[in-house]
Short mmCIF file of C-alpha atoms in Angstrom, two decimals:
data_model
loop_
_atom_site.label_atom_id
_atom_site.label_comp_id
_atom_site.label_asym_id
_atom_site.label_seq_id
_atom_site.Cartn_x
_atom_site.Cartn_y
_atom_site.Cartn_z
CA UNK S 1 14.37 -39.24 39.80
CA UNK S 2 16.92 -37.69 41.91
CA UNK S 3 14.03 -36.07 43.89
CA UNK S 4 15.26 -34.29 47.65
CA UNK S 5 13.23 -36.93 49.80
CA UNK S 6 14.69 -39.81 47.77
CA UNK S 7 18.39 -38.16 48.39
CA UNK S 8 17.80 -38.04 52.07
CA UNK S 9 16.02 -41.61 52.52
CA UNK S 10 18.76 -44.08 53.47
CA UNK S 11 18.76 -47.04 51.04
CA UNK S 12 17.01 -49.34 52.75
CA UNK S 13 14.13 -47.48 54.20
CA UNK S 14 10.96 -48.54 53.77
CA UNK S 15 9.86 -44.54 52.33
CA UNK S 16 13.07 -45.24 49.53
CA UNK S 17 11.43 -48.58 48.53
CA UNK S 18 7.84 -47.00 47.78
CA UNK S 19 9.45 -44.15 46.09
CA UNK S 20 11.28 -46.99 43.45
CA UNK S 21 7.95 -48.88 43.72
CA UNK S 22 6.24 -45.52 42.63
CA UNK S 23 8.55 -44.82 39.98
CA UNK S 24 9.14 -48.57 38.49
CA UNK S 25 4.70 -48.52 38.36
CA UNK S 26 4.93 -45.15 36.71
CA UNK S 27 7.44 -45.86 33.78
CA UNK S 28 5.60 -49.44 33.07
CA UNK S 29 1.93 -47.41 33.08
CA UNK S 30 3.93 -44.90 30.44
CA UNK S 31 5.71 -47.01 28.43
CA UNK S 32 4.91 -46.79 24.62
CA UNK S 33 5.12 -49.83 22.48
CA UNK S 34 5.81 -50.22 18.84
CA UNK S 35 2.43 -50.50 16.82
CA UNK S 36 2.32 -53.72 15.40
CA UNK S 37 -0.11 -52.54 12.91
CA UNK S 38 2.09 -49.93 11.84
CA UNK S 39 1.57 -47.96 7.99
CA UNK S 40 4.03 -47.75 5.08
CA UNK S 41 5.50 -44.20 5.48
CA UNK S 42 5.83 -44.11 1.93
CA UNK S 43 3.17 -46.18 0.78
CA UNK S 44 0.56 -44.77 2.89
CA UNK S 45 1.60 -41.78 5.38
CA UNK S 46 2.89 -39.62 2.60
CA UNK S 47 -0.04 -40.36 0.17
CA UNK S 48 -1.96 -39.46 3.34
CA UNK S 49 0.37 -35.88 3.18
CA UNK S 50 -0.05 -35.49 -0.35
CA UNK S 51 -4.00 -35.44 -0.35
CA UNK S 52 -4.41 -33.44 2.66
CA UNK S 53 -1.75 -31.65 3.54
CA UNK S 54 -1.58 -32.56 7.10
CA UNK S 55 1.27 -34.73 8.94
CA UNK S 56 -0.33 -37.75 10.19
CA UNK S 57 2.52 -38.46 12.22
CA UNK S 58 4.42 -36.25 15.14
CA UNK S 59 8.16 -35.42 15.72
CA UNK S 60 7.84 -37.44 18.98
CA UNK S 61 6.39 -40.36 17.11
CA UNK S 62 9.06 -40.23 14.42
CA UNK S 63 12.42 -39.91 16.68
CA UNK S 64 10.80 -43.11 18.67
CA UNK S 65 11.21 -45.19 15.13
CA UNK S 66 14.49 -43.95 14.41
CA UNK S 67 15.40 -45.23 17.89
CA UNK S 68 13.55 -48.77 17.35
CA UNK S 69 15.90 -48.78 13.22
CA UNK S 70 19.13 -48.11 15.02
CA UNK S 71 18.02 -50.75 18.30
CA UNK S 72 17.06 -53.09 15.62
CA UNK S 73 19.29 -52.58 12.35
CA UNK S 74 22.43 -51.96 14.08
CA UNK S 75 24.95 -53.51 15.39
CA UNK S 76 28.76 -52.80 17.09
CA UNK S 77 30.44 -54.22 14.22
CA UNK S 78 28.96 -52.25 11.23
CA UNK S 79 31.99 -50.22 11.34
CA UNK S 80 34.07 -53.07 9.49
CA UNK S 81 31.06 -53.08 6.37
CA UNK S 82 31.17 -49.70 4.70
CA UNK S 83 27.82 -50.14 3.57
CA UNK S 84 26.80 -50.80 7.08
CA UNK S 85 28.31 -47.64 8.17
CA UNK S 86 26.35 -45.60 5.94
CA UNK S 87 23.24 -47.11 6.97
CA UNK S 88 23.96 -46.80 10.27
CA UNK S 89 24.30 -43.02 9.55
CA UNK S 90 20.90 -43.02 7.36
CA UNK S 91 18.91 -44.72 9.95
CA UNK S 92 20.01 -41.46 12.32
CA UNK S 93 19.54 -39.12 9.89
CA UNK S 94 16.30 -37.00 10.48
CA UNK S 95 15.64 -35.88 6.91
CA UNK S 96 13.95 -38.46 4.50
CA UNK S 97 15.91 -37.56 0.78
CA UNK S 98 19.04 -37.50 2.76
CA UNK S 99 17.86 -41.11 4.37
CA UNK S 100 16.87 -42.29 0.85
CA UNK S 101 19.54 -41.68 -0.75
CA UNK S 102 22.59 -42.55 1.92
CA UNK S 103 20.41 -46.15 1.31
CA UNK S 104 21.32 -45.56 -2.59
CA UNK S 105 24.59 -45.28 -1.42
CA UNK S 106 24.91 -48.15 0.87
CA UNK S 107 23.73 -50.23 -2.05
CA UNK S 108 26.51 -49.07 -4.51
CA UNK S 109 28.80 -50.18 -2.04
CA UNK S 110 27.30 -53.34 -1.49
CA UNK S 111 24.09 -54.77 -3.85
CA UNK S 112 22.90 -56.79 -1.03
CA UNK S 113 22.35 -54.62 1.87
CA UNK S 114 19.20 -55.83 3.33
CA UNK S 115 19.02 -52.63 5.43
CA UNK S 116 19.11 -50.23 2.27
CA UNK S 117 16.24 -52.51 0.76
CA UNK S 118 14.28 -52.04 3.85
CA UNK S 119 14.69 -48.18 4.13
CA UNK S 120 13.84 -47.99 0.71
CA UNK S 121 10.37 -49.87 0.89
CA UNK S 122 9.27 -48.34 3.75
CA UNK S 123 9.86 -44.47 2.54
CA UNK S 124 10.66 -44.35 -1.12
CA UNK S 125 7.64 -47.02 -2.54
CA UNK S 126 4.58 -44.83 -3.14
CA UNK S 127 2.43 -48.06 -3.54
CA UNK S 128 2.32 -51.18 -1.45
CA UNK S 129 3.32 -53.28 -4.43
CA UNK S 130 6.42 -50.81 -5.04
CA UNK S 131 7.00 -52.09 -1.42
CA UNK S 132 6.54 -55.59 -1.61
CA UNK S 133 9.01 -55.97 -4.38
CA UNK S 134 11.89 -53.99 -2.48
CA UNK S 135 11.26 -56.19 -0.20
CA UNK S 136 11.32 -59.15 -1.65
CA UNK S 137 15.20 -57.89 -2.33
CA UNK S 138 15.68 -57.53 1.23
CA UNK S 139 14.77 -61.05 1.84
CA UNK S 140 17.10 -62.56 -0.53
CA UNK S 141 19.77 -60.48 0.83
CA UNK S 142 18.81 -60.71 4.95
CA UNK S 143 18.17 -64.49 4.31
CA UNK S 144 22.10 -64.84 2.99
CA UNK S 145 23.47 -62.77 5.45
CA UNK S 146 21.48 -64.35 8.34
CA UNK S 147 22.73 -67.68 7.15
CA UNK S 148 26.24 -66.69 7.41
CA UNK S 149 25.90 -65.04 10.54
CA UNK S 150 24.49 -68.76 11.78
CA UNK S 151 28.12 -70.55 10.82
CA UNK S 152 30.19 -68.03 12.98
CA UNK S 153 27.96 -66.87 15.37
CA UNK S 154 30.33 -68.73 18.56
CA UNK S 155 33.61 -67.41 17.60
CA UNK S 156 33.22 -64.17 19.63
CA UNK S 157 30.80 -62.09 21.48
CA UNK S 158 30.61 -59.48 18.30
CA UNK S 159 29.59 -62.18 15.82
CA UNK S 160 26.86 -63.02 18.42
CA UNK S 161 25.44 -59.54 18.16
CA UNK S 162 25.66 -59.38 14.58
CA UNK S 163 23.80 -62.30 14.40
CA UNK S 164 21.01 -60.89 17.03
CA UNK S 165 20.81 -58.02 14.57
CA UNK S 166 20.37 -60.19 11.47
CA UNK S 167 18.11 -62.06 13.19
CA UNK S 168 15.38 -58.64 13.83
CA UNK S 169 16.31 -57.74 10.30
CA UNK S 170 15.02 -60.93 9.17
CA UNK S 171 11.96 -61.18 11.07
CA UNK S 172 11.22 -57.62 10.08
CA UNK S 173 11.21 -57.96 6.51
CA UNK S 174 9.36 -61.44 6.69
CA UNK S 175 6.70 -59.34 8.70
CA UNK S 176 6.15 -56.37 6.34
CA UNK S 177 6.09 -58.97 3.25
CA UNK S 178 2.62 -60.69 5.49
CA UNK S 179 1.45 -57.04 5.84
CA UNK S 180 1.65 -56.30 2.35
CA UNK S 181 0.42 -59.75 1.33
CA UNK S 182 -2.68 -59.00 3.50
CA UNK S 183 -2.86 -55.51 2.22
CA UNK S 184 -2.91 -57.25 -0.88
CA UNK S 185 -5.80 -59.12 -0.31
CA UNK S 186 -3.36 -62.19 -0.16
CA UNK S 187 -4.83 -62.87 3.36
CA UNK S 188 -3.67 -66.96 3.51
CA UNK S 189 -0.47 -66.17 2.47
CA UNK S 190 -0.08 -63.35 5.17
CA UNK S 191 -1.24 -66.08 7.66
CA UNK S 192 1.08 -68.25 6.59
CA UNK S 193 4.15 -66.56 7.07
CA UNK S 194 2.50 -65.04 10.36
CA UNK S 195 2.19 -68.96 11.97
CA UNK S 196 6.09 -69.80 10.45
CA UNK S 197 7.42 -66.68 11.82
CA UNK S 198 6.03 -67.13 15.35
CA UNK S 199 7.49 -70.75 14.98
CA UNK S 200 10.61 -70.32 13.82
CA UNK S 201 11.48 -67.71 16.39
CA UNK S 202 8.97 -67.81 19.74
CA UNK S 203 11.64 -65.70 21.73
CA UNK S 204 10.29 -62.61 19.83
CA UNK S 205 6.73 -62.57 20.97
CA UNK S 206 7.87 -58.51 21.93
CA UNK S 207 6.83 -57.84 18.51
CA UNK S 208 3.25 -58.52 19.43
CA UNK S 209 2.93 -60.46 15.61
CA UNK S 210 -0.02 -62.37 16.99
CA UNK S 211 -1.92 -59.35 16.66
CA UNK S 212 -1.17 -59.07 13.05
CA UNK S 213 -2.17 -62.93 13.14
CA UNK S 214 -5.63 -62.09 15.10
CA UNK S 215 -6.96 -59.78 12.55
CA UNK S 216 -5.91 -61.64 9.42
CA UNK S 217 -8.09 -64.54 10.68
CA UNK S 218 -10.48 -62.28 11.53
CA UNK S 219 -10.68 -60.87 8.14
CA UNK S 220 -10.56 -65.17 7.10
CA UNK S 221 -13.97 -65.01 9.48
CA UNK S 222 -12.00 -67.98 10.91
CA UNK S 223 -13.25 -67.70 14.39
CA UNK S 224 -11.73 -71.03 15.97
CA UNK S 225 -8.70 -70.11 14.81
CA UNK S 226 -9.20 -66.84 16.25
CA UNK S 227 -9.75 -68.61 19.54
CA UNK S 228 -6.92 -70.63 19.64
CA UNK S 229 -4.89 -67.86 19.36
CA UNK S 230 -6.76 -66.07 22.89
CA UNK S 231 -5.96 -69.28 24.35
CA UNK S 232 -2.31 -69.11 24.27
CA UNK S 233 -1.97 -65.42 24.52
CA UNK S 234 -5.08 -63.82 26.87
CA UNK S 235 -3.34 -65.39 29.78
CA UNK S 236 -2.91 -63.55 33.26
CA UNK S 237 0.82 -64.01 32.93
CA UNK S 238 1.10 -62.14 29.61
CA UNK S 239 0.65 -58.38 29.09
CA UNK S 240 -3.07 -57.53 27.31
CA UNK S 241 -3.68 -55.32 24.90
CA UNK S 242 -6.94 -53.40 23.21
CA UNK S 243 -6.82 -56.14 20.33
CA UNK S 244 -6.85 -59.30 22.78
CA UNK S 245 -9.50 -57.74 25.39
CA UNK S 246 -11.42 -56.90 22.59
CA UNK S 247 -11.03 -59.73 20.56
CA UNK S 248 -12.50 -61.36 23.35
CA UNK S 249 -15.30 -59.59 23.80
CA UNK S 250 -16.04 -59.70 19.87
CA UNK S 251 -16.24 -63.37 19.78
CA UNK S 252 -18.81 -63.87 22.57
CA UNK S 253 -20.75 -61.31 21.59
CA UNK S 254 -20.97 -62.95 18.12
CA UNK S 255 -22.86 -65.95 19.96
CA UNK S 256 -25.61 -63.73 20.99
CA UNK S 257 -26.25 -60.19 18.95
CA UNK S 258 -28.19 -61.63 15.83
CA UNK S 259 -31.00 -62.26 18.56
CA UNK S 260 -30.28 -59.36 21.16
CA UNK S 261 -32.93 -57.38 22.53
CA UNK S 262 -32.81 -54.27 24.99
CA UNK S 263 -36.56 -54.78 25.52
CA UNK S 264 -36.65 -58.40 25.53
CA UNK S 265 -33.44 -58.26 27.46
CA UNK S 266 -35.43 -56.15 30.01
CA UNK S 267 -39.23 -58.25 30.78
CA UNK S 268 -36.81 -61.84 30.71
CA UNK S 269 -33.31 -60.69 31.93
CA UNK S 270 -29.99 -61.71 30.49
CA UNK S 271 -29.13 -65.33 29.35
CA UNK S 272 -25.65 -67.03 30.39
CA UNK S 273 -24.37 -66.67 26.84
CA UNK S 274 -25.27 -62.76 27.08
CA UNK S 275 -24.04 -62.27 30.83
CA UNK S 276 -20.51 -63.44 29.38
CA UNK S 277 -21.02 -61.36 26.34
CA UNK S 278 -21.51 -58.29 28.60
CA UNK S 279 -18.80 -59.24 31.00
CA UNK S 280 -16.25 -59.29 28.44
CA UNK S 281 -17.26 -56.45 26.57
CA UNK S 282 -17.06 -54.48 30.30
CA UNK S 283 -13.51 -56.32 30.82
CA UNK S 284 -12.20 -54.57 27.56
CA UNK S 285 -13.68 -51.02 28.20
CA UNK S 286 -12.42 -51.61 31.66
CA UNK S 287 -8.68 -52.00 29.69
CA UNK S 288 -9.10 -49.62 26.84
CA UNK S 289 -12.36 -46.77 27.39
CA UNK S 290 -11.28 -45.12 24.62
CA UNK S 291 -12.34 -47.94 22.35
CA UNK S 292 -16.05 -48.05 22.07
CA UNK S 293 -16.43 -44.01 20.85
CA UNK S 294 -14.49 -45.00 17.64
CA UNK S 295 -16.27 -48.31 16.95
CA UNK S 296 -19.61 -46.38 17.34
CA UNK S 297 -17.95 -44.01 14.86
CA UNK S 298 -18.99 -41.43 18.12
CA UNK S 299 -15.50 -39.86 17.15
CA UNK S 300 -14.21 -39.55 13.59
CA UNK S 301 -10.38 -41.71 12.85
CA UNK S 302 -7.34 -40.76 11.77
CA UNK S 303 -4.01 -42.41 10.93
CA UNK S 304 -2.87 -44.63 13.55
CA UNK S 305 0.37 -43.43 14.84
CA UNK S 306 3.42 -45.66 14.54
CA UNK S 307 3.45 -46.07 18.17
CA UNK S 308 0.91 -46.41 21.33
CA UNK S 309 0.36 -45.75 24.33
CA UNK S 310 -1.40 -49.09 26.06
CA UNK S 311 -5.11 -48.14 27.61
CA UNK S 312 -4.71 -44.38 25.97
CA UNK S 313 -6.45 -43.45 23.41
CA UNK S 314 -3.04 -43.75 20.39
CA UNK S 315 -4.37 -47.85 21.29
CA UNK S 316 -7.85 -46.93 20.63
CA UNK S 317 -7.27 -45.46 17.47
CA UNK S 318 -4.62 -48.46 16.39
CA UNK S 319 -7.28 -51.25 16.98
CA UNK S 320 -10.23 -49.23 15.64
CA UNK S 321 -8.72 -48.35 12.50
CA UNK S 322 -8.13 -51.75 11.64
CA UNK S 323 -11.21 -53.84 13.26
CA UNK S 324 -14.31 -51.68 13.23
CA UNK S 325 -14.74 -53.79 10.14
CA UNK S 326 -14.70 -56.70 11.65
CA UNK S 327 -17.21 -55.71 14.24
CA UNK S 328 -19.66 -54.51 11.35
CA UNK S 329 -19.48 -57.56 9.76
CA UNK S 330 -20.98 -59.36 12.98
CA UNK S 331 -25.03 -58.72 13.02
CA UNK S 332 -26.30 -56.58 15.85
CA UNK S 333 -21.94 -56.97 17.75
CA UNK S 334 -22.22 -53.06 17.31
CA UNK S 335 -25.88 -52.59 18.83
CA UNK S 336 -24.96 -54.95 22.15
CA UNK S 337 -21.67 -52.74 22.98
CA UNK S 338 -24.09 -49.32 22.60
CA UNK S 339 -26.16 -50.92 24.92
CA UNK S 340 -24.22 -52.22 27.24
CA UNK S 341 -20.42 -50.85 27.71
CA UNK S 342 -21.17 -47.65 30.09
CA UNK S 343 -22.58 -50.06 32.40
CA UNK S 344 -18.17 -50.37 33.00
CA UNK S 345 -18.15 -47.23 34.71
CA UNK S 346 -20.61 -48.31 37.24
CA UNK S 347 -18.17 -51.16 38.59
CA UNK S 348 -15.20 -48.25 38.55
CA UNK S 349 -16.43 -45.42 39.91
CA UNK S 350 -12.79 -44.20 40.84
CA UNK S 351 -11.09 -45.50 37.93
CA UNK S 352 -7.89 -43.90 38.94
CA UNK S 353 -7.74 -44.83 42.26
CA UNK S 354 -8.84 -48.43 42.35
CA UNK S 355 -9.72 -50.52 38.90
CA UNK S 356 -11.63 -54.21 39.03
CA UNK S 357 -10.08 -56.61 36.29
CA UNK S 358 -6.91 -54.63 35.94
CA UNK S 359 -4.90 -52.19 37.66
CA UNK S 360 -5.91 -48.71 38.16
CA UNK S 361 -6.49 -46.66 34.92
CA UNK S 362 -2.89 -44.70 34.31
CA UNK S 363 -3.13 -40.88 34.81
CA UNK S 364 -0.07 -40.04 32.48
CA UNK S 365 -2.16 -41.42 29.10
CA UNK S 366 -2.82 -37.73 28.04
CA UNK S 367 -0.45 -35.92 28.40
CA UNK S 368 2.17 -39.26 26.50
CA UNK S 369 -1.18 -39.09 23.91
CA UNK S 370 -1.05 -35.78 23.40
CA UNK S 371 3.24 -36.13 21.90
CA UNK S 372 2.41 -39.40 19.62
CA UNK S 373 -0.65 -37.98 18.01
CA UNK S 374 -1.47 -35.18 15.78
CA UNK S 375 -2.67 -31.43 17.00
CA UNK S 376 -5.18 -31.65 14.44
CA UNK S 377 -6.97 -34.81 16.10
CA UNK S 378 -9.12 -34.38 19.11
CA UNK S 379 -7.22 -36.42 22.27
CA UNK S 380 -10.17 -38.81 24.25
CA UNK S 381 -9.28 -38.03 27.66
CA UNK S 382 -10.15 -40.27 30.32
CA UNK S 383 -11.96 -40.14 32.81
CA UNK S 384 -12.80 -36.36 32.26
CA UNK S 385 -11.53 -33.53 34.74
CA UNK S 386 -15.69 -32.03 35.67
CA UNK S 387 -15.41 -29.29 37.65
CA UNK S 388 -18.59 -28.93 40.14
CA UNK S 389 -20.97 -26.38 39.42
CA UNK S 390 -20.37 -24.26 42.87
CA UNK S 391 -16.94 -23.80 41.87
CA UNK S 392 -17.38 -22.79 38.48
CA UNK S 393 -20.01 -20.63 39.96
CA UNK S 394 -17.82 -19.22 42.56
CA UNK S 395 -14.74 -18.55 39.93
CA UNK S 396 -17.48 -16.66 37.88
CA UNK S 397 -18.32 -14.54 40.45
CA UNK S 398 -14.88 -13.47 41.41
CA UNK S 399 -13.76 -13.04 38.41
CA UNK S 400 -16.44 -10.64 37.67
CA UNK S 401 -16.01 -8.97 41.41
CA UNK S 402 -12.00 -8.68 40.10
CA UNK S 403 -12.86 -7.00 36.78
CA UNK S 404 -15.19 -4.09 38.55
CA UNK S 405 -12.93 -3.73 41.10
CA UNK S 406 -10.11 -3.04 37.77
CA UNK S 407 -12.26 -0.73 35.61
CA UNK S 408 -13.28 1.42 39.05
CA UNK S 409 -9.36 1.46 39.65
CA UNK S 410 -8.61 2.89 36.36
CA UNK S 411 -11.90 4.45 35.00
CA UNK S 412 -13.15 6.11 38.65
CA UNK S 413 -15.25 9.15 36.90
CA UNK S 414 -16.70 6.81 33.77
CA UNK S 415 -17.52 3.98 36.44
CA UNK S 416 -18.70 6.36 38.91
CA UNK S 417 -21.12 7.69 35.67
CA UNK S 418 -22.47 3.86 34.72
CA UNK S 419 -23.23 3.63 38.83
CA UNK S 420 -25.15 6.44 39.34
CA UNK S 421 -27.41 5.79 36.06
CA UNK S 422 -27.72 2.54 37.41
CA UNK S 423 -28.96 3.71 40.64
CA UNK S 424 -31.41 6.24 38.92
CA UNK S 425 -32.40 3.37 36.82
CA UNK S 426 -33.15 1.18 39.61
CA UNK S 427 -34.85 4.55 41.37
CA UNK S 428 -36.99 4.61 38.36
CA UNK S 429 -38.16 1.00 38.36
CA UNK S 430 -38.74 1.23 42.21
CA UNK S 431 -41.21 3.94 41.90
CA UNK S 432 -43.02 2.45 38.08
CA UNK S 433 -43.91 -0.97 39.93
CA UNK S 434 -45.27 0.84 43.30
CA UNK S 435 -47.52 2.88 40.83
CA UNK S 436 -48.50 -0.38 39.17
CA UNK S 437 -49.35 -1.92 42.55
CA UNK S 438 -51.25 1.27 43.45
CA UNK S 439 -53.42 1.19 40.13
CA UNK S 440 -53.99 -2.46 40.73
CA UNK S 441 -55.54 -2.04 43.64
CA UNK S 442 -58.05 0.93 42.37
CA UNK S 443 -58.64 -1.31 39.70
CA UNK S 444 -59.72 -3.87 42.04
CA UNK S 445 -61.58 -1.66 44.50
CA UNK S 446 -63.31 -0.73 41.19
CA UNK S 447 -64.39 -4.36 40.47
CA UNK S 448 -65.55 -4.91 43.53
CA UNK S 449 -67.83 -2.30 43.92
CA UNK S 450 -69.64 -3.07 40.33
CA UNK S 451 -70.08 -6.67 41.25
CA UNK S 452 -71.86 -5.44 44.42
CA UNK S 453 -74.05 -3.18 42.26
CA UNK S 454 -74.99 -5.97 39.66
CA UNK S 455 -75.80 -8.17 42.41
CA UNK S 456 -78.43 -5.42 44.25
#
């Protein structure tokens, strides 16, 4: 951005275009998306604190969701609702009592500010039932306001935005109530208001809530369901994600890993069923090769992160966290991806240069990884920078070759001291090993010279 070649390309040269074409791949490959999955802060990210001590989630991570409150909970005309205008100050704020209690605040001013509710569940409840009661509030409140919003949404652009922002408020708090219902073990219920919400308002399908809707049925074991769901939303057309890809890949395998064989898969070779088992699970390592080490518990979990990083390894730990259960449940789904999902790097052997399902792997996904998750957690980094042994070798021996060179520099007399003791050393062991070689051949003159005598 603002780069010298790009300042002296005229606008319509062809080396301008690839230089926007660069940059427009680049911020798409980087982007980070709001985890649909995300935790309670309250609820479960603090308990998290309190038990351990550690931060489960990262500055970076954190100013992201205050961005996504303020996109999402504000609006241009909060200034004329005083209780507005203190949320809209809480949602910047960066410390959580002083977010707390401007939402105590905003709710003395007005008892049915949805917004306060919302702040409120998500930071202040310690439990998830704390949480689904405040906000059960919020929907009595958003549900009132969003109606009115409906009856004057056309009487100026301002009342249309207001009513956008009602809208997300809405659809936010009818999305944590299914999250806590399924936390809950209410997992119909969460379903439920999963299927209404993605009918009632299709234009949001940005919110990704079919993922929430893809592992409640999996947790239902309702696998057609499941399906239907793939169906409308693993299309070319549509972005992909760890949970679809892998989704995928989980249900075919299901039709064959009860009765999977390495061995038997060997002396016979691989059925139909299994070739599209294998193909699928190589299509989702292919998206996401972070995936597998986490499912194989090869690499120990941690909090997901309230946002991710698509085909990095935030992603991996988002859909692991939540679905290694489900592919446990499956007999023998675990033992057919050990087998069979390094066979992926075969078909990529230059993953960042050229990919075969999907574009070619990003190269920013560590270093964007490294901001949204924790410095206690290990980052997956993929594929891995291996140096070739000649060079290490080489940078070895310089180094070394550098340090003498030092030491003789500063320490002449001392280094002149270890070389000459070397040299005597080496003297020393010169003249011991031509003495051995002499006796050995005495000693062998000697043998020879008895065996001739026993023989006469």
């Amino acid at each position: 951005m603002g780069g010298t070649e790009s300042s002296i390309s005229e606008p319509g040269s062809p080396s301008r275009n690839r230089e926007s074409e660069t940059s427009r791949q680049n911020l798409s490959e980087c982007k980070v998306w709001r985890n649909p999955l995300n935790l309670f802060r309250g609820a479960e990210y603090r308990r998290y604190t309190w038990v351990t001590g550690k931060e489960p989630l990262t500055y970076y991570d954190m100013n992201l969701s205050a961005q996504d409150h303020q996109t999402f909970f504000t609006c241009d005309t909060d200034f004329l609702r005083p209780s507005d205008t203190v949320m809209q100050k809480a949602w910047r704020e960066r410390n959580p009592p002083a977010r707390i209690k401007a939402a105590y605040q905003a709710l003395e001013l007005n008892n049915d500010c949805a917004t306060a509710y919302v702040l409120l569940a998500e930071e202040e409840a310690t439990t998830i039932v704390d949480a689904e009661r405040l906000f059960k509030q919020a929907l009595k409140a958003g549900e009132t306001i969003y109606r009115r919003s409906q009856q004057c949404q056309h009487q100026s652009p301002q009342h249309e935005a207001q009513l956008r922002r009602d809208t997300n408020v809405l659809v936010y708090i009818k999305r944590r109530l299914a999250m806590c219902a399924r936390k809950l073990g209410r997992i119909r219920e969460a379903v439920k208001i999963m299927r209404d919400l993605m009918k009632e308002f299709p234009p949001l399908t940005m919110l990704n809530i079919h993922e929430n809707l893809l592992e409640s049925l999996l947790e239902l074991q309702a696998y057609a369901d499941v399906q239907a769901v793939l169906a409308k939303y693993d299309d070319i057309s549509l972005p992909k994600s760890a949970a679809i890809c892998y989704t995928a890949a989980l249900l075919k395998t299901r039709t064959v890993s009860d009765k999977f064989s390495p061995e038997t898969a060997s002396r016979r070779g691989l059925s139909t069923a299994e070739i599209n088992a294998v193909e699928a699970i190589h299509r989702a390592v292919e998206f996401n090769p972070h995936v597998p080490k986490y499912l194989l518990e090869m690499k120990s979990l941690i909090l997901p992160p309230e946002h991710i990083l698509k085909r990095g390894d935030s992603e991996a730990i988002a859909y692991a966290f939540f679905h290694l259960q489900h592919w446990k449940r499956i007999e023998g789904a675990l033992n057919l991806l050990q087998c069979t999902w390094e066979g992926t790097f075969r078909m990529i052997p230059y993953p960042l240069e050229k990919g075969h399902l999907f574009y070619p792997y990003p190269s920013c996904t560590e270093t964007a990884d490294r901001e949204l998750l924790p410095t206690f957690h290990h980052v997956s980094v993929y594929p891995k920078k291996e140096l070739p042994f000649f060079i290490n070798f080489t940078a070895g021996l310089c180094s070394s070759t550098a340090m003498i060179a030092l030491l003789t520099h500063q320490f002449p007399e001392i280094m002149g001291v270890f070389a000459n003791a070397s040299e005597e050393f080496r003297r020393l062991d010169s003249a011991a090993s031509s003495r051995q070689r002499r006796g050995s051949i005495k000693e062998w003159h000697e043998c020879r010279l008895w065996s001739q005598t026993a023989f006469l």
